[in-house]
Amino acid sequence: MSKIAVFGANGTIGSRIVREALNRGHQVTAVVRDPAKITEQHPSLTVVKGDVLEPVSVRAAATGQDVLVSAVGGGDGPGHLATIEPAARSLVTGLRELGDQAPRLIAVGGAGSLRTPDGKQVWDAPGLPDWLLQIMHAHGDALDYYRTVSDLAWTSLSPAAMIETGERTGHYRTSLEELVAADDGTSHITAEDYAVAVLDEIEQPQHLGERFACGY
Ligand SMILES: NC(=O)c1ccc[n+]([C@@H]2O[C@H](COP(=O)([O-])OP(=O)(O)OC[C@H]3O[C@@H](n4cnc5c(N)ncnc54)[C@H](OP(=O)(O)O)[C@@H]3O)[C@@H](O)[C@H]2O)c1
């Protein structure tokens, strides 16, 4: 059993991570700006208030935990610019204050920077709307920042190009830098199976200090 704190616990992906963690018997702390947004009750679930952009909140949420998960986002568009990369810096600042007591960090990343079979990156595809490019590059900036961090155990997990709620199959494939796609080029994963990948990585760490990707 691990003690896992989750920022963004009421979000689409964060809530699936919380559910998967509880189902596997872990002790979960949901860290949310508005505790009223967590209506679920579970004997292994604690809800606390916190803002990922405040290092003091990060430090408080991370104290005594084995793993800190960040599944925060900024909605569709400009909100991501104010959230994704600043959150990465705040998470690292808050965790560093805990020194060698800092828990491991797992951050939900983006697919934009992953490589495609033509040798380009997902965000190079023609015709992508500006709002989506902003989100992709915000995640790219956050990943670039994490890659400068060598004194914390961080992992960034990039989803497939499409991640939607759906079935939990328990199956997925991984890669390091390539977009995980099917033979027909489509790339997707359900939020439920993405959460499986997060919990598998928590239980059997294989990607300390690096990004990896998952999909079908
Ligand atoms: N293919 C892809 O690459 C792909 C696809 C989808 C999503 N993603 C990424 O996955 C992440 C999660 O996406 P999602 O769809 O689950 O998003 P979501 O449903 O919008 O959830 C975002 C969560 O972040 C929280 N949050 C935002 N700012 C915060 C702050 N300052 N402090 C604490 N919590 C904060 C929100 O809480 P409030 O309720 O308080 O606002 C919410 O719980 C995002 O970073 C998104 O870009 C990537």
GROMACS .gro file of C-alpha atoms and ligand atoms in nm:
model
  264
    1MET     CA    1   0.000   0.000   0.000
    2SER     CA    2   0.128   0.345  -0.092
    3LYS     CA    3   0.018   0.685   0.026
    4ILE     CA    4  -0.071   0.884  -0.286
    5ALA     CA    5  -0.173   1.251  -0.308
    6VAL     CA    6  -0.342   1.368  -0.628
    7PHE     CA    7  -0.368   1.728  -0.752
    8GLY     CA    8  -0.653   1.760  -1.002
    9ALA     CA    9  -0.838   1.477  -0.830
   10ASN     CA   10  -1.176   1.604  -0.947
   11GLY     CA   11  -1.071   1.626  -1.313
   12THR     CA   12  -1.147   1.378  -1.589
   13ILE     CA   13  -0.812   1.201  -1.568
   14GLY     CA   14  -0.735   1.273  -1.202
   15SER     CA   15  -1.063   1.121  -1.084
   16ARG     CA   16  -0.984   0.798  -1.273
   17ILE     CA   17  -0.640   0.787  -1.110
   18VAL     CA   18  -0.804   0.829  -0.769
   19ARG     CA   19  -1.054   0.549  -0.844
   20GLU     CA   20  -0.784   0.311  -0.973
   21ALA     CA   21  -0.565   0.382  -0.670
   22LEU     CA   22  -0.851   0.322  -0.425
   23ASN     CA   23  -0.949   0.000  -0.603
   24ARG     CA   24  -0.591  -0.124  -0.562
   25GLY     CA   25  -0.597  -0.058  -0.189
   26HIS     CA   26  -0.385   0.255  -0.172
   27GLN     CA   27  -0.437   0.543   0.070
   28VAL     CA   28  -0.537   0.845  -0.139
   29THR     CA   29  -0.542   1.216  -0.062
   30ALA     CA   30  -0.738   1.424  -0.313
   31VAL     CA   31  -0.593   1.775  -0.329
   32VAL     CA   32  -0.844   2.017  -0.475
   33ARG     CA   33  -0.911   2.388  -0.482
   34ASP     CA   34  -1.275   2.327  -0.390
   35PRO     CA   35  -1.327   2.024  -0.163
   36ALA     CA   36  -1.701   2.036  -0.235
   37LYS     CA   37  -1.623   1.903  -0.583
   38ILE     CA   38  -1.528   1.563  -0.439
   39THR     CA   39  -1.853   1.392  -0.353
   40GLU     CA   40  -1.714   1.039  -0.333
   41GLN     CA   41  -1.667   0.886   0.009
   42HIS     CA   42  -1.426   0.599   0.074
   43PRO     CA   43  -1.251   0.488   0.393
   44SER     CA   44  -0.911   0.527   0.223
   45LEU     CA   45  -0.986   0.869   0.071
   46THR     CA   46  -0.899   1.200   0.236
   47VAL     CA   47  -0.985   1.535   0.078
   48VAL     CA   48  -0.772   1.842   0.140
   49LYS     CA   49  -0.766   2.189  -0.007
   50GLY     CA   50  -0.467   2.295  -0.215
   51ASP     CA   51  -0.354   2.496  -0.516
   52VAL     CA   52  -0.082   2.342  -0.730
   53LEU     CA   53   0.049   2.687  -0.822
   54GLU     CA   54   0.144   2.755  -0.460
   55PRO     CA   55   0.462   2.572  -0.350
   56VAL     CA   56   0.343   2.592   0.011
   57SER     CA   57   0.035   2.391  -0.093
   58VAL     CA   58   0.252   2.140  -0.276
   59ARG     CA   59   0.475   2.097   0.026
   60ALA     CA   60   0.175   2.051   0.257
   61ALA     CA   61   0.008   1.802   0.023
   62ALA     CA   62   0.329   1.605  -0.030
   63THR     CA   63   0.432   1.577   0.334
   64GLY     CA   64   0.413   1.215   0.449
   65GLN     CA   65   0.318   1.082   0.104
   66ASP     CA   66   0.497   0.818  -0.103
   67VAL     CA   67   0.381   0.960  -0.436
   68LEU     CA   68   0.247   1.295  -0.553
   69VAL     CA   69   0.046   1.284  -0.876
   70SER     CA   70  -0.036   1.599  -1.071
   71ALA     CA   71  -0.328   1.568  -1.312
   72VAL     CA   72  -0.395   1.939  -1.340
   73GLY     CA   73  -0.507   2.118  -1.653
   74GLY     CA   74  -0.627   2.456  -1.758
   75GLY     CA   75  -0.937   2.385  -1.960
   76ASP     CA   76  -0.932   2.435  -2.336
   77GLY     CA   77  -0.678   2.696  -2.436
   78PRO     CA   78  -0.511   2.986  -2.258
   79GLY     CA   79  -0.577   2.850  -1.908
   80HIS     CA   80  -0.311   2.591  -1.980
   81LEU     CA   81  -0.047   2.858  -2.028
   82ALA     CA   82  -0.116   2.980  -1.677
   83THR     CA   83  -0.125   2.629  -1.534
   84ILE     CA   84   0.088   2.357  -1.693
   85GLU     CA   85   0.444   2.487  -1.692
   86PRO     CA   86   0.397   2.707  -1.380
   87ALA     CA   87   0.257   2.400  -1.203
   88ALA     CA   88   0.569   2.202  -1.292
   89ARG     CA   89   0.788   2.470  -1.135
   90SER     CA   90   0.567   2.497  -0.827
   91LEU     CA   91   0.560   2.120  -0.781
   92VAL     CA   92   0.938   2.100  -0.798
   93THR     CA   93   0.984   2.399  -0.565
   94GLY     CA   94   0.745   2.258  -0.306
   95LEU     CA   95   0.892   1.908  -0.323
   96ARG     CA   96   1.248   2.035  -0.294
   97GLU     CA   97   1.155   2.192   0.039
   98LEU     CA   98   1.106   1.838   0.171
   99GLY     CA   99   1.461   1.737   0.086
  100ASP     CA  100   1.515   1.363   0.101
  101GLN     CA  101   1.163   1.320   0.241
  102ALA     CA  102   1.012   1.433  -0.090
  103PRO     CA  103   0.778   1.176  -0.245
  104ARG     CA  104   0.804   1.065  -0.601
  105LEU     CA  105   0.627   1.291  -0.854
  106ILE     CA  106   0.417   1.161  -1.144
  107ALA     CA  107   0.285   1.430  -1.378
  108VAL     CA  108   0.016   1.386  -1.642
  109GLY     CA  109   0.176   1.515  -1.960
  110GLY     CA  110   0.076   1.579  -2.318
  111ALA     CA  111   0.110   1.395  -2.648
  112GLY     CA  112   0.220   1.696  -2.856
  113SER     CA  113   0.594   1.646  -2.821
  114LEU     CA  114   0.588   1.274  -2.908
  115ARG     CA  115   0.749   1.155  -3.232
  116THR     CA  116   0.544   1.030  -3.525
  117PRO     CA  117   0.656   0.774  -3.786
  118ASP     CA  118   0.753   1.054  -4.030
  119GLY     CA  119   1.018   1.171  -3.782
  120LYS     CA  120   0.824   1.483  -3.685
  121GLN     CA  121   0.642   1.558  -3.362
  122VAL     CA  122   0.267   1.540  -3.310
  123TRP     CA  123   0.245   1.920  -3.286
  124ASP     CA  124   0.400   1.954  -3.637
  125ALA     CA  125   0.089   1.806  -3.801
  126PRO     CA  126  -0.076   2.055  -4.037
  127GLY     CA  127  -0.404   2.219  -3.947
  128LEU     CA  128  -0.394   2.194  -3.569
  129PRO     CA  129  -0.594   2.478  -3.410
  130ASP     CA  130  -0.410   2.741  -3.208
  131TRP     CA  131  -0.582   2.648  -2.881
  132LEU     CA  132  -0.459   2.291  -2.911
  133LEU     CA  133  -0.107   2.397  -3.009
  134GLN     CA  134  -0.097   2.615  -2.697
  135ILE     CA  135  -0.184   2.318  -2.477
  136MET     CA  136   0.067   2.092  -2.652
  137HIS     CA  137   0.350   2.341  -2.619
  138ALA     CA  138   0.262   2.418  -2.256
  139HIS     CA  139   0.316   2.047  -2.185
  140GLY     CA  140   0.633   2.053  -2.395
  141ASP     CA  141   0.766   2.341  -2.186
  142ALA     CA  142   0.679   2.158  -1.864
  143LEU     CA  143   0.859   1.846  -1.986
  144ASP     CA  144   1.165   2.050  -2.085
  145TYR     CA  145   1.166   2.188  -1.733
  146TYR     CA  146   1.131   1.847  -1.565
  147ARG     CA  147   1.427   1.730  -1.771
  148THR     CA  148   1.644   1.989  -1.594
  149VAL     CA  149   1.552   1.835  -1.257
  150SER     CA  150   1.796   1.571  -1.133
  151ASP     CA  151   1.741   1.591  -0.757
  152LEU     CA  152   1.382   1.459  -0.750
  153ALA     CA  153   1.228   1.132  -0.866
  154TRP     CA  154   0.990   1.260  -1.134
  155THR     CA  155   0.805   1.085  -1.415
  156SER     CA  156   0.589   1.240  -1.687
  157LEU     CA  157   0.334   1.016  -1.859
  158SER     CA  158   0.209   1.132  -2.199
  159PRO     CA  159  -0.130   0.996  -2.306
  160ALA     CA  160  -0.217   0.887  -2.657
  161ALA     CA  161  -0.333   1.163  -2.893
  162MET     CA  162  -0.692   1.098  -2.786
  163ILE     CA  163  -0.784   1.024  -2.427
  164GLU     CA  164  -1.149   0.989  -2.338
  165THR     CA  165  -1.352   0.825  -2.066
  166GLY     CA  166  -1.453   0.470  -2.146
  167GLU     CA  167  -1.379   0.108  -2.069
  168ARG     CA  168  -1.106  -0.012  -1.833
  169THR     CA  169  -0.947  -0.297  -2.026
  170GLY     CA  170  -0.630  -0.316  -1.817
  171HIS     CA  171  -0.425  -0.326  -2.139
  172TYR     CA  172  -0.205  -0.064  -2.300
  173ARG     CA  173   0.131  -0.031  -2.472
  174THR     CA  174   0.412   0.208  -2.381
  175SER     CA  175   0.698   0.387  -2.551
  176LEU     CA  176   0.948   0.650  -2.449
  177GLU     CA  177   0.940   0.916  -2.721
  178GLU     CA  178   0.709   0.777  -2.990
  179LEU     CA  179   0.335   0.833  -3.006
  180VAL     CA  180   0.169   0.500  -2.927
  181ALA     CA  181  -0.061   0.440  -3.223
  182ALA     CA  182  -0.247   0.151  -3.385
  183ASP     CA  183  -0.154   0.013  -3.727
  184ASP     CA  184  -0.408   0.247  -3.891
  185GLY     CA  185  -0.236   0.547  -3.731
  186THR     CA  186  -0.504   0.625  -3.477
  187SER     CA  187  -0.380   0.692  -3.125
  188HIS     CA  188  -0.608   0.665  -2.828
  189ILE     CA  189  -0.655   0.539  -2.473
  190THR     CA  190  -0.934   0.563  -2.222
  191ALA     CA  191  -0.879   0.768  -1.907
  192GLU     CA  192  -0.949   0.446  -1.716
  193ASP     CA  193  -0.661   0.260  -1.885
  194TYR     CA  194  -0.435   0.565  -1.858
  195ALA     CA  195  -0.500   0.546  -1.482
  196VAL     CA  196  -0.399   0.177  -1.493
  197ALA     CA  197  -0.067   0.283  -1.650
  198VAL     CA  198  -0.015   0.545  -1.377
  199LEU     CA  199  -0.080   0.295  -1.098
  200ASP     CA  200   0.135   0.027  -1.264
  201GLU     CA  201   0.420   0.279  -1.273
  202ILE     CA  202   0.360   0.371  -0.908
  203GLU     CA  203   0.366   0.006  -0.801
  204GLN     CA  204   0.657  -0.097  -1.024
  205PRO     CA  205   0.868   0.208  -1.107
  206GLN     CA  206   1.031   0.181  -1.447
  207HIS     CA  207   1.055   0.541  -1.562
  208LEU     CA  208   1.225   0.747  -1.291
  209GLY     CA  209   1.357   1.074  -1.430
  210GLU     CA  210   1.201   1.035  -1.773
  211ARG     CA  211   0.887   1.070  -1.980
  212PHE     CA  212   0.702   0.773  -2.120
  213ALA     CA  213   0.386   0.740  -2.324
  214CYS     CA  214   0.094   0.500  -2.328
  215GLY     CA  215  -0.181   0.405  -2.570
  216TYR     CA  216  -0.337   0.104  -2.740
  217LIG     N1  217  -0.370   1.377  -2.559
  217LIG     C1  218  -0.322   1.458  -2.465
  217LIG     O1  219  -0.205   1.494  -2.466
  217LIG     C2  220  -0.411   1.502  -2.355
  217LIG     C3  221  -0.550   1.488  -2.368
  217LIG     C4  222  -0.630   1.527  -2.262
  217LIG     C5  223  -0.574   1.584  -2.148
  217LIG     N2  224  -0.438   1.599  -2.141
  217LIG     C6  225  -0.380   1.663  -2.022
  217LIG     O2  226  -0.414   1.591  -1.905
  217LIG     C7  227  -0.431   1.682  -1.796
  217LIG     C8  228  -0.564   1.655  -1.727
  217LIG     O3  229  -0.668   1.669  -1.824
  217LIG     P1  230  -0.822   1.651  -1.783
  217LIG     O4  231  -0.897   1.633  -1.909
  217LIG     O5  232  -0.837   1.553  -1.673
  217LIG     O6  233  -0.852   1.798  -1.728
  217LIG     P2  234  -0.975   1.850  -1.643
  217LIG     O7  235  -1.087   1.752  -1.640
  217LIG     O8  236  -1.004   1.989  -1.691
  217LIG     O9  237  -0.916   1.858  -1.494
  217LIG     C9  238  -0.817   1.951  -1.463
  217LIG    C10  239  -0.799   1.951  -1.313
  217LIG    O10  240  -0.695   2.043  -1.280
  217LIG    C11  241  -0.736   2.112  -1.164
  217LIG     N3  242  -0.663   2.236  -1.149
  217LIG    C12  243  -0.646   2.335  -1.240
  217LIG     N4  244  -0.573   2.435  -1.188
  217LIG    C13  245  -0.540   2.396  -1.062
  217LIG    C14  246  -0.467   2.456  -0.957
  217LIG     N5  247  -0.409   2.579  -0.972
  217LIG     N6  248  -0.454   2.389  -0.840
  217LIG    C15  249  -0.511   2.267  -0.823
  217LIG     N7  250  -0.582   2.205  -0.919
  217LIG    C16  251  -0.598   2.270  -1.036
  217LIG    C17  252  -0.884   2.134  -1.186
  217LIG    O11  253  -0.946   2.169  -1.066
  217LIG     P3  254  -1.069   2.275  -1.058
  217LIG    O12  255  -1.192   2.192  -1.067
  217LIG    O13  256  -1.051   2.340  -0.926
  217LIG    O14  257  -1.055   2.370  -1.174
  217LIG    C18  258  -0.923   1.995  -1.237
  217LIG    O15  259  -0.942   1.907  -1.129
  217LIG    C19  260  -0.420   1.822  -1.856
  217LIG    O16  261  -0.293   1.874  -1.829
  217LIG    C20  262  -0.439   1.800  -2.004
  217LIG    O17  263  -0.372   1.896  -2.084
  217LIG    C21  264  -0.357   1.560  -2.240
   0.00000   0.00000   0.00000
